[in-house]
Short mmCIF file of C-alpha atoms in Angstrom, two decimals:
data_model
loop_
_atom_site.label_atom_id
_atom_site.label_comp_id
_atom_site.label_asym_id
_atom_site.label_seq_id
_atom_site.Cartn_x
_atom_site.Cartn_y
_atom_site.Cartn_z
CA UNK A 8 91.89 93.38 111.61
CA UNK A 9 92.82 90.33 109.59
CA UNK A 10 96.48 89.36 109.36
CA UNK A 11 96.00 89.21 105.58
CA UNK A 12 96.49 92.97 105.19
CA UNK A 13 99.42 93.55 102.87
CA UNK A 14 101.60 96.63 103.23
CA UNK A 15 104.18 97.72 100.67
CA UNK A 16 106.83 100.30 101.49
CA UNK A 17 108.34 102.08 98.48
CA UNK A 18 111.48 104.04 99.28
CA UNK A 19 114.27 105.84 97.49
CA UNK A 20 116.67 104.97 100.31
CA UNK A 21 116.86 102.36 103.04
CA UNK A 22 119.51 101.83 105.69
CA UNK A 23 121.93 100.00 105.61
CA UNK A 24 121.86 99.65 101.82
CA UNK A 25 122.14 103.40 101.23
CA UNK A 26 122.29 106.29 103.67
CA UNK A 27 121.94 109.20 101.26
CA UNK A 28 118.47 110.29 102.42
CA UNK A 29 117.48 111.49 105.90
CA UNK A 30 114.58 109.05 105.58
CA UNK A 31 116.88 106.00 105.28
CA UNK A 32 116.83 105.21 109.03
CA UNK A 33 113.04 105.70 109.15
CA UNK A 34 112.41 103.40 106.20
CA UNK A 35 114.64 100.82 107.89
CA UNK A 36 112.96 100.92 111.31
CA UNK A 37 109.28 101.58 110.61
CA UNK A 38 108.52 98.50 108.46
CA UNK A 39 110.05 96.21 111.08
CA UNK A 40 108.19 97.90 113.93
CA UNK A 41 104.86 97.76 112.11
CA UNK A 42 105.35 94.11 111.16
CA UNK A 43 106.36 93.17 114.71
CA UNK A 44 103.21 94.83 116.03
CA UNK A 45 101.21 92.31 114.01
CA UNK A 46 98.37 92.41 111.49
CA UNK A 47 100.53 93.30 108.46
CA UNK A 48 102.45 91.34 105.86
CA UNK A 49 105.22 93.76 104.88
CA UNK A 50 107.43 94.06 101.82
CA UNK A 51 109.83 96.82 100.75
CA UNK A 52 111.00 97.98 97.32
CA UNK A 53 113.81 100.39 96.44
CA UNK A 54 116.20 101.15 93.55
CA UNK A 55 119.36 99.10 93.10
CA UNK A 56 121.89 101.93 92.94
CA UNK A 57 125.36 101.32 91.57
CA UNK A 58 127.02 102.03 94.91
CA UNK A 59 125.14 99.31 96.80
CA UNK A 60 127.56 96.57 97.79
CA UNK A 61 125.66 93.57 96.45
CA UNK A 62 128.13 91.01 97.80
CA UNK A 63 128.16 92.50 101.29
CA UNK A 64 124.37 92.64 101.47
CA UNK A 65 123.87 89.30 99.67
CA UNK A 66 121.65 90.57 96.88
CA UNK A 67 120.61 87.92 94.39
CA UNK A 68 118.50 88.10 91.26
CA UNK A 69 114.93 86.83 91.20
CA UNK A 70 114.93 85.19 87.79
CA UNK A 71 111.16 84.86 87.45
CA UNK A 72 110.72 88.61 88.03
CA UNK A 73 113.53 89.87 85.84
CA UNK A 74 112.96 91.26 82.36
CA UNK A 75 109.54 92.55 83.39
CA UNK A 76 108.31 95.11 80.84
CA UNK A 77 108.04 98.71 82.05
CA UNK A 78 106.26 101.22 79.75
CA UNK A 79 108.05 104.56 79.39
CA UNK A 80 106.08 106.62 76.92
CA UNK A 81 106.44 105.14 73.45
CA UNK A 82 109.24 102.85 74.63
CA UNK A 83 109.22 99.70 76.71
CA UNK A 84 112.12 99.12 79.07
CA UNK A 85 112.81 96.06 81.19
CA UNK A 86 113.73 95.82 84.86
CA UNK A 87 115.79 93.21 86.67
CA UNK A 88 114.75 92.44 90.24
CA UNK A 89 117.06 91.47 93.07
CA UNK A 90 116.23 90.60 96.65
CA UNK A 91 117.97 90.71 100.02
CA UNK A 92 117.02 90.52 103.67
CA UNK A 93 117.19 93.45 106.06
CA UNK A 94 119.90 92.61 108.63
CA UNK A 95 118.53 91.38 111.94
CA UNK A 96 114.93 91.57 110.72
CA UNK A 97 112.49 89.23 109.02
CA UNK A 98 111.98 91.60 106.11
CA UNK A 99 112.69 91.22 102.42
CA UNK A 100 113.73 94.10 100.20
CA UNK A 101 113.18 93.96 96.44
CA UNK A 102 115.65 96.03 94.41
CA UNK A 103 114.66 97.44 91.02
CA UNK A 104 117.79 97.17 88.86
CA UNK A 105 118.53 98.93 85.58
CA UNK A 106 122.01 100.14 84.61
CA UNK A 107 120.68 103.09 82.63
CA UNK A 108 118.56 104.50 85.44
CA UNK A 109 120.33 103.30 88.58
CA UNK A 110 123.88 102.48 87.49
CA UNK A 111 125.20 105.70 89.01
CA UNK A 112 126.11 105.95 92.65
CA UNK A 113 122.77 107.22 93.94
CA UNK A 114 119.64 109.21 93.24
CA UNK A 115 119.84 111.77 90.45
CA UNK A 116 119.43 115.29 91.78
CA UNK A 117 119.63 117.53 88.71
CA UNK A 118 116.95 120.20 88.56
CA UNK A 119 117.40 121.90 85.18
CA UNK A 120 117.27 121.12 81.48
CA UNK A 121 117.90 117.66 80.05
CA UNK A 122 119.37 116.48 83.35
CA UNK A 123 116.11 117.35 85.11
CA UNK A 124 114.27 115.23 82.54
CA UNK A 125 116.60 112.36 83.43
CA UNK A 126 115.75 112.84 87.11
CA UNK A 127 112.02 112.66 86.36
CA UNK A 128 112.53 109.63 84.13
CA UNK A 129 114.53 107.86 86.84
CA UNK A 130 111.75 108.39 89.38
CA UNK A 131 109.02 107.35 86.95
CA UNK A 132 110.86 104.21 85.87
CA UNK A 133 111.36 103.20 89.49
CA UNK A 134 107.69 103.68 90.40
CA UNK A 135 106.39 101.90 87.33
CA UNK A 136 108.89 99.08 87.89
CA UNK A 137 107.57 98.63 91.42
CA UNK A 138 103.96 98.38 90.31
CA UNK A 139 104.70 96.11 87.35
CA UNK A 140 106.77 93.86 89.62
CA UNK A 141 103.89 93.69 92.10
CA UNK A 142 101.67 92.51 89.26
CA UNK A 143 104.20 89.84 88.31
CA UNK A 144 104.32 88.71 91.94
CA UNK A 145 100.51 88.56 92.07
CA UNK A 146 100.87 90.12 95.51
CA UNK A 147 98.26 92.85 95.75
CA UNK A 148 99.00 95.28 98.59
CA UNK A 149 96.09 96.74 100.51
CA UNK A 150 98.15 99.85 101.13
CA UNK A 151 101.33 101.39 99.72
CA UNK A 152 103.39 103.84 101.79
CA UNK A 153 105.81 105.81 99.59
CA UNK A 154 108.78 107.69 101.04
CA UNK A 155 110.69 110.54 99.41
CA UNK A 156 110.69 112.22 96.03
CA UNK A 157 111.98 109.10 94.28
CA UNK A 158 108.66 107.41 95.14
CA UNK A 159 106.45 110.39 94.28
CA UNK A 160 104.87 108.92 91.16
CA UNK A 161 103.39 105.89 92.93
CA UNK A 162 100.28 107.70 94.30
CA UNK A 163 99.24 109.23 90.94
CA UNK A 164 99.93 105.97 89.08
CA UNK A 165 97.72 104.07 91.52
CA UNK A 166 95.01 106.72 91.20
CA UNK A 167 95.03 106.80 87.39
CA UNK A 168 96.96 104.23 85.34
CA UNK A 169 96.21 101.34 87.73
CA UNK A 170 92.83 102.55 89.00
CA UNK A 171 90.98 99.74 87.21
CA UNK A 172 93.65 97.08 87.63
CA UNK A 173 92.36 93.81 89.11
CA UNK A 174 95.27 93.62 91.55
CA UNK A 175 95.98 97.28 92.34
CA UNK A 176 92.70 99.04 91.71
CA UNK A 177 91.66 99.08 95.38
CA UNK A 178 95.12 99.79 96.82
CA UNK A 179 95.31 102.88 99.02
CA UNK A 180 98.32 105.15 99.24
CA UNK A 181 100.24 107.14 101.85
CA UNK A 182 103.06 109.56 101.04
CA UNK A 183 105.89 110.88 103.22
CA UNK A 184 108.14 113.53 101.62
CA UNK A 185 111.82 113.79 102.45
CA UNK A 186 112.29 117.54 102.02
CA UNK A 187 115.35 116.87 99.87
CA UNK A 188 116.32 118.11 96.40
CA UNK A 189 115.46 117.91 93.62
CA UNK A 190 112.65 120.41 93.58
CA UNK A 191 112.02 119.43 89.98
CA UNK A 192 108.70 120.58 88.51
CA UNK A 193 106.88 118.03 86.37
CA UNK A 194 106.16 119.83 83.07
CA UNK A 195 103.21 119.07 80.84
CA UNK A 196 105.53 117.92 78.06
CA UNK A 197 107.00 115.19 80.24
CA UNK A 198 103.58 114.07 81.48
CA UNK A 199 102.22 113.92 77.92
CA UNK A 200 105.26 112.06 76.61
CA UNK A 201 105.07 109.50 79.41
CA UNK A 202 101.27 109.11 79.36
CA UNK A 203 100.94 110.46 82.89
CA UNK A 204 97.66 111.83 84.15
CA UNK A 205 98.51 114.54 86.68
CA UNK A 206 95.36 116.65 86.73
CA UNK A 207 95.86 119.79 88.79
CA UNK A 208 99.51 119.12 89.59
CA UNK A 209 101.32 119.83 86.30
CA UNK A 210 104.22 122.13 87.15
CA UNK A 211 104.35 120.98 90.76
CA UNK A 212 107.49 119.43 92.25
CA UNK A 213 107.83 115.68 92.53
CA UNK A 214 107.07 115.67 96.25
CA UNK A 215 104.05 117.93 95.79
CA UNK A 216 102.73 115.54 93.12
CA UNK A 217 103.09 112.59 95.49
CA UNK A 218 101.44 114.48 98.34
CA UNK A 219 98.53 115.72 96.23
CA UNK A 220 97.61 112.34 94.74
CA UNK A 221 98.05 110.17 97.84
CA UNK A 222 95.00 109.18 99.86
CA UNK A 223 96.83 110.35 103.00
CA UNK A 224 100.15 111.97 103.85
CA UNK A 225 102.29 112.06 106.97
CA UNK A 226 105.42 114.17 107.31
CA UNK A 227 108.81 113.04 108.67
CA UNK A 228 109.86 113.94 112.22
CA UNK A 229 111.06 117.45 113.02
CA UNK A 230 109.17 119.10 110.17
CA UNK A 231 106.24 121.49 110.30
CA UNK A 232 102.93 121.66 108.48
CA UNK A 233 100.58 124.62 108.13
CA UNK A 234 97.81 122.58 106.52
CA UNK A 235 97.27 120.15 109.38
CA UNK A 236 99.11 117.22 107.77
CA UNK A 237 100.18 114.85 110.58
CA UNK A 238 103.86 114.58 111.49
CA UNK A 239 105.69 111.45 112.61
CA UNK A 240 106.95 111.47 116.18
CA UNK A 241 110.71 111.31 116.64
CA UNK A 242 110.19 108.57 119.24
CA UNK A 243 109.98 104.97 118.09
CA UNK A 244 106.96 103.77 120.06
CA UNK A 245 104.64 106.71 119.34
CA UNK A 246 105.75 106.74 115.69
CA UNK A 247 104.81 103.09 115.24
CA UNK A 248 101.45 103.73 116.90
CA UNK A 249 100.86 106.68 114.57
CA UNK A 250 101.55 104.59 111.49
CA UNK A 251 99.39 101.66 112.56
CA UNK A 252 96.54 103.97 113.57
CA UNK A 253 96.66 105.68 110.17
CA UNK A 254 96.83 102.38 108.28
CA UNK A 255 93.97 100.89 110.32
CA UNK A 256 91.81 103.94 109.71
CA UNK A 257 92.42 103.87 105.96
CA UNK A 258 91.83 100.14 105.64
CA UNK A 259 88.60 100.27 107.64
CA UNK A 260 87.05 102.93 105.44
CA UNK A 261 84.20 101.74 103.24
CA UNK A 262 84.84 102.57 99.56
CA UNK A 263 82.54 105.22 98.14
#
């Protein structure tokens, strides 16, 4: 495999920047392990929550990427982008920053009424910000691995909105759920208002939407699956081998 394969990790949480998700240690360790094993150029993107200590972690704004337009239904928002390095690793993390969506201390978790709509909007803004930032970077990933409900909209956006995009049209997707709240269903009204195509998954939870639209899925350690979906090992070496084997298989497939 050529070393030119580009791998983007999209995560709602990443240690040490935030520890609020059980996936935070996994999203910290796996990218480094995969990159160290060779053959992949790795980048990571996550939200810039209000409780992240920007001075401690040396976040700084990427001026050329800030004020990127992000469509949200009939409105257009803008995202600021900050960057920092993962401690003790040669990995960069790009932070999607917007006071309205991420100014609170962490991920929204409301599951009912208007607050649930805010949760869905937060997740959608993050995912669209990631993909629009990738376009601004002109860095087309061969594969995107999304972790947790906050990243659930990336697979359907790649499969629909960006399916014919010159940079992202051929990008493949993997999804790993976190098993965490919110179990917010995505109603048809929200999908219509935000110009989302979610055929067959209207009314499903965020994580179910991500799982259904991804090219492949792999579950976090210590979970169970009745449908045969693979599960990450809880041991570092085998887990890295699992990920690389899955990525290699997906990237070697000939498009239909």
